[in-house]
Coordinates of C-alpha atoms and ligand atoms in Angstrom, one line a residue:
X1 CA 68.0 -43.6 -51.4
X2 CA 64.6 -45.1 -51.9
X3 CA 66.2 -48.3 -52.9
X4 CA 67.6 -48.7 -49.4
X5 CA 64.3 -48.0 -47.7
X6 CA 63.6 -51.7 -47.5
X7 CA 66.7 -52.3 -45.4
X8 CA 65.7 -49.9 -42.6
X9 CA 62.9 -50.5 -40.1
X10 CA 60.0 -49.2 -42.2
X11 CA 56.3 -50.0 -42.3
X12 CA 56.9 -51.5 -45.8
X13 CA 59.5 -53.8 -44.5
X14 CA 57.3 -54.8 -41.5
X15 CA 54.4 -55.5 -43.9
X16 CA 56.6 -57.6 -46.3
X17 CA 58.2 -59.5 -43.4
X18 CA 54.8 -60.2 -41.8
X19 CA 53.2 -61.4 -45.1
X20 CA 56.2 -63.5 -46.0
X21 CA 56.2 -65.1 -42.5
X22 CA 52.5 -65.7 -42.7
X23 CA 52.8 -67.4 -46.1
X24 CA 55.8 -69.5 -45.0
X25 CA 54.2 -70.6 -41.8
X26 CA 50.9 -71.4 -43.7
X27 CA 52.9 -73.6 -46.2
X28 CA 54.7 -75.3 -43.3
X29 CA 51.4 -76.0 -41.5
X30 CA 49.8 -77.4 -44.6
X31 CA 52.7 -79.8 -45.0
X32 CA 52.4 -80.8 -41.3
X33 CA 48.7 -81.2 -41.8
X34 CA 49.1 -83.6 -44.7
X35 CA 51.8 -85.5 -42.9
X36 CA 49.9 -86.0 -39.6
X37 CA 46.4 -84.9 -40.4
X38 CA 44.8 -88.5 -40.4
X39 CA 41.8 -89.3 -42.6
X40 CA 40.7 -85.8 -43.3
X41 CA 44.1 -84.9 -44.8
X42 CA 43.8 -87.6 -47.5
X43 CA 42.5 -86.8 -51.0
X44 CA 38.8 -87.4 -51.5
X45 CA 37.5 -90.7 -52.9
X46 CA 36.9 -89.4 -56.4
X47 CA 40.5 -88.0 -56.6
X48 CA 42.0 -91.4 -55.9
X49 CA 40.7 -93.1 -59.0
X50 CA 39.3 -95.8 -56.8
X51 CA 35.7 -95.4 -58.2
X52 CA 36.8 -95.7 -61.8
X53 CA 38.9 -98.8 -61.0
X54 CA 36.1 -100.6 -59.3
X55 CA 33.6 -99.6 -62.0
X56 CA 36.0 -101.0 -64.8
X57 CA 36.3 -104.3 -63.0
X58 CA 32.5 -104.5 -62.5
X59 CA 31.9 -103.8 -66.3
X60 CA 34.4 -106.5 -67.3
X61 CA 33.0 -109.1 -65.0
X62 CA 29.4 -108.2 -66.0
X63 CA 30.3 -108.6 -69.7
X64 CA 32.0 -112.0 -69.2
X65 CA 30.2 -115.4 -69.2
X66 CA 29.3 -116.8 -65.8
X67 CA 32.0 -119.4 -66.0
X68 CA 34.7 -116.8 -66.5
X69 CA 33.5 -114.3 -63.9
X70 CA 35.1 -115.7 -60.7
X71 CA 38.5 -116.0 -62.5
X72 CA 38.3 -112.5 -64.0
X73 CA 37.4 -111.0 -60.6
X74 CA 40.3 -112.7 -58.9
X75 CA 42.6 -111.6 -61.7
X76 CA 41.7 -108.0 -61.2
X77 CA 43.1 -107.9 -57.6
X78 CA 45.7 -105.2 -56.8
X79 CA 47.6 -104.5 -53.6
X80 CA 44.9 -102.2 -52.4
X81 CA 41.7 -103.6 -53.8
X82 CA 40.5 -107.3 -53.9
X83 CA 37.5 -108.5 -55.9
X84 CA 35.2 -111.5 -55.6
X85 CA 32.2 -112.8 -57.7
X86 CA 29.4 -114.8 -56.1
X87 CA 26.7 -116.9 -57.9
X88 CA 23.1 -115.9 -57.2
X89 CA 22.5 -119.0 -55.1
X90 CA 25.8 -118.8 -53.1
X91 CA 25.9 -118.2 -49.4
X92 CA 27.8 -114.9 -49.7
X93 CA 25.2 -113.6 -52.2
X94 CA 22.5 -114.5 -49.7
X95 CA 24.3 -112.7 -46.9
X96 CA 24.8 -109.6 -49.1
X97 CA 21.0 -109.7 -50.1
X98 CA 19.9 -109.8 -46.4
X99 CA 22.4 -107.4 -45.0
X100 CA 21.5 -104.0 -43.4
X101 CA 23.2 -101.0 -44.9
X102 CA 23.4 -97.3 -44.2
X103 CA 21.2 -95.8 -46.9
X104 CA 22.9 -92.3 -47.2
X105 CA 26.3 -94.0 -47.7
X106 CA 24.8 -96.3 -50.3
X107 CA 23.1 -93.4 -52.2
X108 CA 26.4 -91.5 -52.3
X109 CA 28.4 -94.5 -53.6
X110 CA 25.7 -95.1 -56.2
X111 CA 26.0 -91.5 -57.4
X112 CA 29.8 -91.9 -57.6
X113 CA 29.7 -95.3 -59.4
X114 CA 26.8 -95.1 -61.9
X115 CA 28.4 -92.6 -64.3
X116 CA 31.2 -95.2 -65.0
X117 CA 28.9 -98.2 -65.4
X118 CA 27.4 -99.3 -68.8
X119 CA 24.2 -100.5 -67.1
X120 CA 22.5 -99.0 -64.1
X121 CA 22.6 -101.7 -61.4
X122 CA 19.4 -102.2 -59.5
X123 CA 21.3 -102.9 -56.2
X124 CA 24.5 -101.4 -54.8
X125 CA 25.6 -101.9 -51.2
X126 CA 28.4 -100.3 -49.2
X127 CA 29.6 -101.3 -45.8
X128 CA 32.6 -101.2 -43.5
X129 CA 34.4 -103.8 -41.6
X130 CA 32.1 -103.3 -38.6
X131 CA 29.0 -104.5 -40.6
X132 CA 28.1 -108.2 -39.8
X133 CA 28.0 -108.9 -43.6
X134 CA 31.8 -108.5 -43.6
X135 CA 31.9 -111.8 -41.6
X136 CA 30.5 -113.8 -44.5
X137 CA 32.9 -116.8 -44.9
X138 CA 35.3 -116.8 -47.8
X139 CA 35.6 -113.1 -48.5
X140 CA 38.9 -112.4 -50.2
X141 CA 40.7 -110.4 -47.5
X142 CA 42.5 -110.9 -44.2
X143 CA 40.4 -109.2 -41.4
X144 CA 43.4 -109.2 -39.0
X145 CA 45.7 -107.4 -41.4
X146 CA 43.0 -105.1 -42.8
X147 CA 40.9 -104.0 -39.8
X148 CA 39.5 -101.0 -41.6
X149 CA 38.5 -102.5 -45.0
X150 CA 35.7 -100.9 -47.1
X151 CA 33.3 -102.9 -49.2
X152 CA 31.2 -102.1 -52.3
X153 CA 28.9 -104.8 -53.7
X154 CA 26.9 -104.6 -57.0
X155 CA 24.2 -107.1 -58.0
X156 CA 24.4 -108.0 -61.7
X157 CA 21.4 -108.6 -63.9
X158 CA 21.4 -112.4 -63.3
X159 CA 21.3 -112.0 -59.5
X160 CA 25.0 -112.7 -58.9
X161 CA 27.1 -110.3 -56.9
X162 CA 30.5 -108.7 -57.5
X163 CA 32.2 -107.4 -54.4
X164 CA 35.2 -104.9 -54.3
X165 CA 37.1 -104.6 -51.1
X166 CA 39.4 -101.6 -50.5
X167 CA 41.9 -103.1 -48.0
X168 CA 42.8 -99.8 -46.4
X169 CA 41.1 -96.5 -46.3
X170 CA 43.3 -94.3 -48.5
X171 CA 40.8 -91.5 -49.2
X172 CA 39.6 -88.8 -46.9
X173 CA 36.3 -87.2 -46.2
X174 CA 33.7 -86.6 -48.9
X175 CA 34.0 -83.3 -50.8
X176 CA 31.6 -81.3 -48.7
X177 CA 33.1 -82.2 -45.3
X178 CA 36.6 -81.6 -46.8
X179 CA 35.6 -78.2 -48.1
X180 CA 34.1 -77.2 -44.7
X181 CA 37.2 -78.3 -42.8
X182 CA 39.5 -76.5 -45.2
X183 CA 37.4 -73.3 -45.0
X184 CA 37.3 -73.4 -41.2
X185 CA 41.0 -74.2 -40.9
X186 CA 41.9 -71.5 -43.4
X187 CA 39.6 -69.0 -41.7
X188 CA 41.1 -69.6 -38.3
X189 CA 44.6 -69.3 -39.7
X190 CA 43.8 -66.1 -41.6
X191 CA 42.3 -64.6 -38.4
X192 CA 45.4 -65.5 -36.4
X193 CA 47.8 -64.2 -39.0
X194 CA 45.8 -61.0 -39.5
X195 CA 45.7 -60.4 -35.7
X196 CA 49.5 -60.8 -35.4
X197 CA 50.1 -58.7 -38.5
X198 CA 47.8 -55.9 -37.6
X199 CA 49.3 -55.9 -34.0
X200 CA 52.8 -55.5 -35.6
X201 CA 51.6 -52.6 -37.6
X202 CA 49.3 -50.9 -35.1
X203 CA 51.6 -51.1 -32.1
X204 CA 54.0 -48.3 -33.1
X205 CA 51.0 -46.1 -34.1
X206 CA 49.3 -46.8 -30.7
X207 CA 52.6 -46.0 -29.0
X208 CA 52.8 -42.7 -30.9
X209 CA 49.2 -41.8 -30.0
X210 CA 49.8 -42.5 -26.4
X211 CA 53.1 -40.5 -26.4
X212 CA 51.2 -37.6 -28.0
X213 CA 48.5 -37.9 -25.3
X214 CA 51.1 -38.0 -22.6
X215 CA 52.8 -34.9 -24.0
X216 CA 49.9 -32.8 -22.5
X217 CA 51.0 -33.9 -19.1
X218 CA 54.6 -33.0 -19.5
X219 CA 56.4 -29.7 -19.2
X220 CA 56.1 -27.6 -22.4
X221 CA 59.7 -28.4 -23.3
X222 CA 59.0 -32.2 -23.3
X223 CA 59.1 -34.0 -26.6
X224 CA 58.0 -37.5 -27.7
X225 CA 60.4 -40.3 -28.2
X226 CA 61.3 -41.0 -31.9
X227 CA 61.0 -44.8 -31.9
X228 CA 59.5 -47.4 -34.2
X229 CA 59.5 -47.8 -38.0
X230 CA 60.9 -45.0 -40.1
X231 CA 57.5 -43.5 -41.0
X232 CA 56.4 -43.3 -37.4
X233 CA 59.8 -41.7 -36.4
X234 CA 59.2 -39.1 -39.1
X235 CA 55.7 -38.4 -37.7
X236 CA 57.2 -38.1 -34.2
X237 CA 59.9 -35.8 -35.4
X238 CA 57.3 -33.6 -37.2
X239 CA 55.1 -33.4 -34.1
X240 CA 58.2 -32.5 -32.0
X241 CA 59.1 -29.8 -34.5
X242 CA 55.5 -28.5 -34.5
X243 CA 55.4 -28.6 -30.7
X244 CA 58.6 -26.6 -30.4
X245 CA 57.3 -24.1 -32.9
X246 CA 54.0 -23.6 -31.0
X247 CA 55.9 -23.4 -27.8
X248 CA 58.2 -20.6 -29.2
X249 CA 55.1 -18.8 -30.5
X250 CA 53.3 -19.1 -27.1
X251 CA 56.5 -18.0 -25.2
X252 CA 56.8 -14.9 -27.5
X253 CA 53.2 -14.0 -26.9
X254 CA 53.5 -14.6 -23.1
X255 CA 56.6 -12.5 -22.9
X256 CA 55.0 -9.7 -24.8
X257 CA 51.8 -9.8 -22.6
X258 CA 53.9 -10.0 -19.4
X259 CA 56.0 -7.0 -20.6
X260 CA 52.9 -5.0 -21.4
X261 CA 51.4 -5.8 -18.0
X262 CA 54.6 -5.0 -16.3
X263 CA 55.1 -1.7 -18.1
X264 CA 51.5 -0.6 -17.3
X265 CA 52.6 -0.5 -13.6
X266 CA 54.7 2.7 -14.2
X267 CA 51.9 4.9 -15.7
X268 CA 49.5 3.5 -13.1
X269 CA 51.9 4.7 -10.3
X270 CA 52.1 8.1 -12.1
X271 CA 48.2 8.3 -12.2
X272 CA 48.1 7.5 -8.5
X273 CA 50.6 10.3 -7.8
X274 CA 48.7 12.8 -9.9
X275 CA 45.5 11.7 -8.1
X276 CA 46.9 13.3 -5.0
X277 CA 46.3 16.7 -6.6
X278 CA 42.6 16.1 -7.1
X279 CA 40.7 18.3 -4.7
X280 CA 37.3 16.6 -4.9
X281 CA 37.8 13.8 -2.3
X282 CA 35.0 11.7 -3.6
X283 CA 36.4 11.7 -7.2
X284 CA 39.9 11.0 -5.8
X285 CA 38.6 8.0 -3.8
X286 CA 36.9 6.6 -6.9
X287 CA 40.1 7.1 -8.9
X288 CA 42.3 5.4 -6.3
X289 CA 39.8 2.4 -6.2
X290 CA 40.1 2.1 -10.0
X291 CA 43.8 2.3 -9.9
X292 CA 44.0 -0.3 -7.2
X293 CA 41.7 -2.6 -9.2
X294 CA 43.9 -2.2 -12.3
X295 CA 47.0 -2.9 -10.2
X296 CA 45.4 -6.1 -8.8
X297 CA 44.4 -7.1 -12.4
X298 CA 48.0 -6.6 -13.6
X299 CA 49.5 -8.5 -10.6
X300 CA 47.0 -11.3 -11.3
X301 CA 48.0 -11.4 -15.0
X302 CA 51.7 -11.4 -14.2
X303 CA 51.4 -14.3 -11.7
X304 CA 49.2 -16.2 -14.2
X305 CA 51.9 -15.8 -16.9
X306 CA 54.6 -16.8 -14.4
X307 CA 52.6 -20.0 -13.5
X308 CA 52.2 -20.7 -17.2
X309 CA 55.9 -20.4 -17.9
X310 CA 56.9 -22.6 -14.9
X311 CA 57.8 -25.9 -16.5
X312 CA 57.0 -28.3 -13.7
X313 CA 57.6 -32.0 -14.4
X314 CA 55.0 -34.6 -13.6
X315 CA 55.6 -36.6 -10.4
X316 CA 53.8 -39.5 -8.8
X317 CA 52.2 -38.4 -5.6
X318 CA 49.4 -39.3 -3.2
X319 CA 46.3 -37.2 -4.3
X320 CA 44.3 -37.8 -1.1
X321 CA 47.4 -36.7 0.8
X322 CA 47.4 -33.4 -1.1
X323 CA 43.7 -32.8 -0.6
X324 CA 43.9 -33.6 3.1
X325 CA 46.9 -31.2 3.5
X326 CA 44.8 -28.4 1.9
X327 CA 41.9 -29.3 4.2
X328 CA 44.1 -29.3 7.3
X329 CA 45.8 -26.0 6.3
X330 CA 42.4 -24.2 6.1
X331 CA 41.1 -25.9 9.3
X332 CA 44.3 -24.6 11.1
X333 CA 43.2 -21.1 10.0
X334 CA 39.8 -21.6 11.5
X335 CA 37.9 -22.6 8.4
X336 CA 36.7 -26.2 8.8
X337 CA 37.1 -28.2 5.5
X338 CA 35.9 -31.8 5.5
X339 CA 37.6 -34.4 3.3
X340 CA 35.8 -37.7 2.3
X341 CA 37.5 -40.3 0.1
X342 CA 40.3 -42.9 0.0
X343 CA 43.3 -42.5 2.2
X344 CA 45.9 -43.2 -0.4
X345 CA 45.8 -43.1 -4.2
X346 CA 48.7 -42.6 -6.5
X347 CA 48.4 -40.1 -9.3
X348 CA 50.9 -38.9 -11.8
X349 CA 50.7 -35.2 -12.5
X350 CA 52.1 -31.7 -11.9
X351 CA 51.9 -31.6 -8.1
X352 CA 52.3 -27.9 -7.4
X353 CA 50.1 -26.8 -10.2
X354 CA 47.3 -29.2 -9.0
X355 CA 47.9 -27.9 -5.4
X356 CA 47.2 -24.3 -6.7
X357 CA 44.0 -25.5 -8.4
X358 CA 42.5 -27.2 -5.3
X359 CA 43.7 -24.5 -3.0
X360 CA 42.0 -21.9 -5.2
X361 CA 38.7 -24.0 -5.3
X362 CA 38.7 -24.4 -1.6
X363 CA 39.5 -20.8 -1.0
X364 CA 36.6 -19.8 -3.3
X365 CA 34.3 -22.0 -1.3
X366 CA 35.4 -20.3 1.9
X367 CA 35.3 -16.8 0.4
X368 CA 31.9 -17.1 -1.3
X369 CA 30.2 -19.9 0.6
X370 CA 30.3 -21.9 3.8
X371 CA 30.7 -25.5 4.9
X372 CA 33.2 -26.4 2.3
X373 CA 33.9 -30.1 1.6
X374 CA 36.3 -32.0 -0.6
X375 CA 35.3 -35.5 -1.9
X376 CA 37.5 -37.8 -3.9
X377 CA 36.1 -40.7 -6.0
X378 CA 38.0 -43.2 -8.0
X379 CA 36.2 -44.7 -11.1
X380 CA 36.7 -48.2 -12.3
X381 CA 38.6 -47.0 -15.4
X382 CA 41.2 -45.5 -13.0
X383 CA 40.1 -41.9 -13.5
X384 CA 39.7 -39.6 -10.4
X385 CA 37.0 -37.1 -9.7
X386 CA 37.4 -34.4 -7.0
X387 CA 34.3 -32.6 -5.8
X388 CA 34.7 -29.3 -4.0
X389 CA 31.3 -28.3 -2.6
X390 CA 30.0 -25.5 -0.5
X391 CA 26.7 -24.1 0.8
X392 CA 27.0 -20.6 -0.4
X393 CA 25.0 -18.5 -2.9
X394 CA 26.2 -20.5 -5.9
X395 CA 26.6 -18.9 -9.3
X396 CA 23.6 -17.6 -11.3
X397 CA 22.8 -20.0 -14.1
X398 CA 23.4 -17.3 -16.8
X399 CA 26.9 -16.6 -15.4
X400 CA 27.9 -20.3 -15.2
X401 CA 29.2 -20.6 -18.8
X402 CA 31.4 -17.5 -18.3
X403 CA 33.1 -18.2 -14.9
X404 CA 36.2 -19.6 -16.5
X405 CA 36.8 -16.5 -18.7
X406 CA 39.7 -14.3 -17.6
X407 CA 38.7 -11.5 -15.2
X408 CA 35.2 -12.7 -15.0
X409 CA 33.6 -12.0 -11.6
X410 CA 30.0 -12.7 -10.9
X411 CA 29.3 -9.8 -8.6
X412 CA 32.0 -7.2 -8.9
X413 CA 31.0 -5.3 -5.7
X414 CA 30.9 -8.5 -3.7
X415 CA 34.3 -9.4 -5.1
X416 CA 35.8 -6.1 -4.2
X417 CA 35.8 -7.1 -0.6
X418 CA 37.1 -10.6 -1.3
X419 CA 40.0 -9.2 -3.3
X420 CA 39.9 -11.6 -6.3
X421 CA 40.5 -10.5 -9.9
X422 CA 38.8 -13.4 -11.6
X423 CA 41.8 -15.3 -12.9
X424 CA 41.7 -18.2 -10.4
X425 CA 39.3 -20.4 -12.3
X426 CA 40.9 -19.5 -15.7
X427 CA 44.2 -20.8 -14.3
X428 CA 42.6 -23.8 -12.7
X429 CA 40.9 -24.8 -16.0
X430 CA 44.2 -24.4 -18.0
X431 CA 46.0 -26.6 -15.5
X432 CA 43.3 -29.4 -15.4
X433 CA 43.0 -29.4 -19.1
X434 CA 46.8 -29.7 -19.5
X435 CA 46.4 -32.9 -17.4
X436 CA 43.9 -34.2 -20.0
X437 CA 41.0 -33.6 -17.6
X438 CA 38.2 -31.1 -17.2
X439 CA 36.5 -28.9 -14.6
X440 CA 32.8 -28.2 -14.5
X441 CA 30.5 -26.3 -12.1
X442 CA 27.0 -26.8 -11.1
X443 CA 24.7 -25.2 -8.5
X444 CA 23.6 -27.6 -5.8
X445 CA 20.1 -28.4 -4.7
X446 CA 19.5 -26.5 -1.5
X447 CA 22.0 -23.8 -2.4
X448 CA 25.7 -23.7 -2.9
X449 CA 28.2 -24.7 -5.6
X450 CA 29.7 -28.0 -6.7
X451 CA 32.9 -28.0 -8.7
X452 CA 33.8 -31.2 -10.3
X453 CA 37.4 -31.8 -11.3
X454 CA 37.9 -34.8 -13.6
X455 CA 41.4 -36.3 -13.9
X456 CA 41.9 -39.1 -16.4
X457 CA 43.8 -42.3 -15.5
X458 CA 47.5 -41.6 -16.1
X459 CA 49.8 -44.1 -17.7
X460 CA 53.3 -43.6 -16.4
X461 CA 55.7 -43.6 -19.3
X462 CA 58.8 -43.3 -17.2
X463 CA 59.9 -40.2 -19.1
X464 CA 59.8 -36.8 -17.5
X465 CA 58.3 -38.3 -14.4
X466 CA 60.3 -38.0 -11.2
X467 CA 60.0 -40.2 -8.1
X468 CA 57.2 -40.1 -5.5
X469 CA 56.7 -36.7 -4.0
X470 CA 56.3 -36.2 -0.2
X471 CA 53.3 -34.2 0.6
X472 CA 54.9 -33.0 3.8
X473 CA 57.3 -30.9 1.6
X474 CA 54.6 -29.2 -0.3
X475 CA 53.5 -26.6 2.1
X476 CA 55.6 -24.0 0.3
X477 CA 55.3 -23.2 -3.4
X478 CA 58.5 -24.2 -5.3
X479 CA 60.9 -21.3 -5.8
X480 CA 60.8 -20.0 -9.3
Ligands
LIG501 P1 38.4 -14.7 -7.9 O1 39.8 -14.4 -7.8 O2 37.5 -13.5 -8.1 O3 37.9 -15.6 -6.8 P2 37.9 -16.9 -9.6 O4 38.3 -17.1 -11.1 O5 38.5 -17.9 -8.7 O6 38.3 -15.5 -9.3 O7 36.4 -17.0 -9.6 C1 35.6 -16.3 -10.5 C2 34.3 -15.9 -10.0 O8 33.4 -17.0 -9.8 C3 34.4 -15.3 -8.6 O9 34.7 -13.9 -8.7 C4 33.1 -15.6 -7.9 O10 32.1 -14.6 -8.3 C5 32.6 -16.9 -8.6 N1 32.8 -18.0 -7.7 C6 33.9 -18.8 -7.7 N2 33.8 -19.8 -6.8 C7 32.5 -19.6 -6.2 C8 31.8 -20.2 -5.2 N3 32.3 -21.3 -4.5 N4 30.6 -19.7 -4.8 C9 30.1 -18.7 -5.5 N5 30.7 -18.0 -6.5 C10 31.9 -18.4 -6.8

């Protein structure tokens, strides 16, 4: 089985294909580089053997008698290099003596030539076709046919000169420049190949990470797509399996808790009935109040579990529309709620669950405070922040860390009239966190509470997301 791993879409295969492609393209580019790369693609001057050739001719001419020298130099001519020897008193020798030369070029050529010469010459000159010296009459080359000729002249011990003329440049840059160019080209190429290769390998992993992140915004039954190379598919399958297992476990616990809560209703009803036989009216009233409170707590718990079990799909909807609807609904009932923020912003999330959250927050502001307001802000990164503020008593600082705990109520006697059981914020926090966001509370300066709901930017994956929802249809909760 392992033998065939290479045939499927695996990370190993992607890596091998990428590296093979990179190597192939590098070779191809190198060939193109040498074919069309101009001067800097040619081998350096030492590798051409040019220096040794010139040095050998200089040594031969130097060793010959003056009468032989001119003939020897001419006889050494090849297709690529021509030579000439000039007596100390000749016109060319005079021009060579008086010429202006680029000293660094001369020094470099001296360093190349000297190791191959028997005697260290006291004068070496190097110049190109653009130097006026190259116009000296009678030089053994055709300046029309060889417009980029190179010259090296060496003065012999008797003051005569030997001149070597490379008719065309067939060597490239000097070693240091060549090395730098090769290093820079290679570095650029390696960076480009690494970027492409790492993209190839990291894309499926990023896709998987994004799918897992999106999973939090989907109904509990949702699973992530098993796509990409074999190893990533395997991870996706394992996550899906784990998710299903966790889901089954949660469902079992929820069902059990719901059953317990439900079954508690019967003994509570019996207690209430038996309470009718208590003669002490004060004790009886206390008992009934406790029973009512327990009843409310059980009802709260049951509706919390029901909400939790409802698998609502994410939809794209207009968040300001939702907030304005809530504000209008309360204003209709005589509680003025102001909304500030954009008129239209699309958001992808569980519409009815979010409606419950914001309704609960606004209801709390009305129940416990006054002058409630809703503010919506959109951040540059696409995330949204909803502020629900009021001018009420706020929450004592020591109670702030506990307000999201189930059944936590700041002032039980105050809450008794308002009828809450302390599950609203617990449920709100669970819903907002399942959207990848968070909810925090802070007391305001000058009194009152500020609730901040942070919703991250949502990337629509196209899976488990239905079409745009119409806020006008949202006044009723969906039938469960
Ligand atoms: P409840 O059903 O009691 O309203 P919540 O979970 O919604 O439960 O709120 C928990 C407690 O936090 C409330 O009982 C109340 O004491 C406090 N609280 C919530 N919102 C406000 C607010 N806007 N101002 C003051 N206290 C608040």
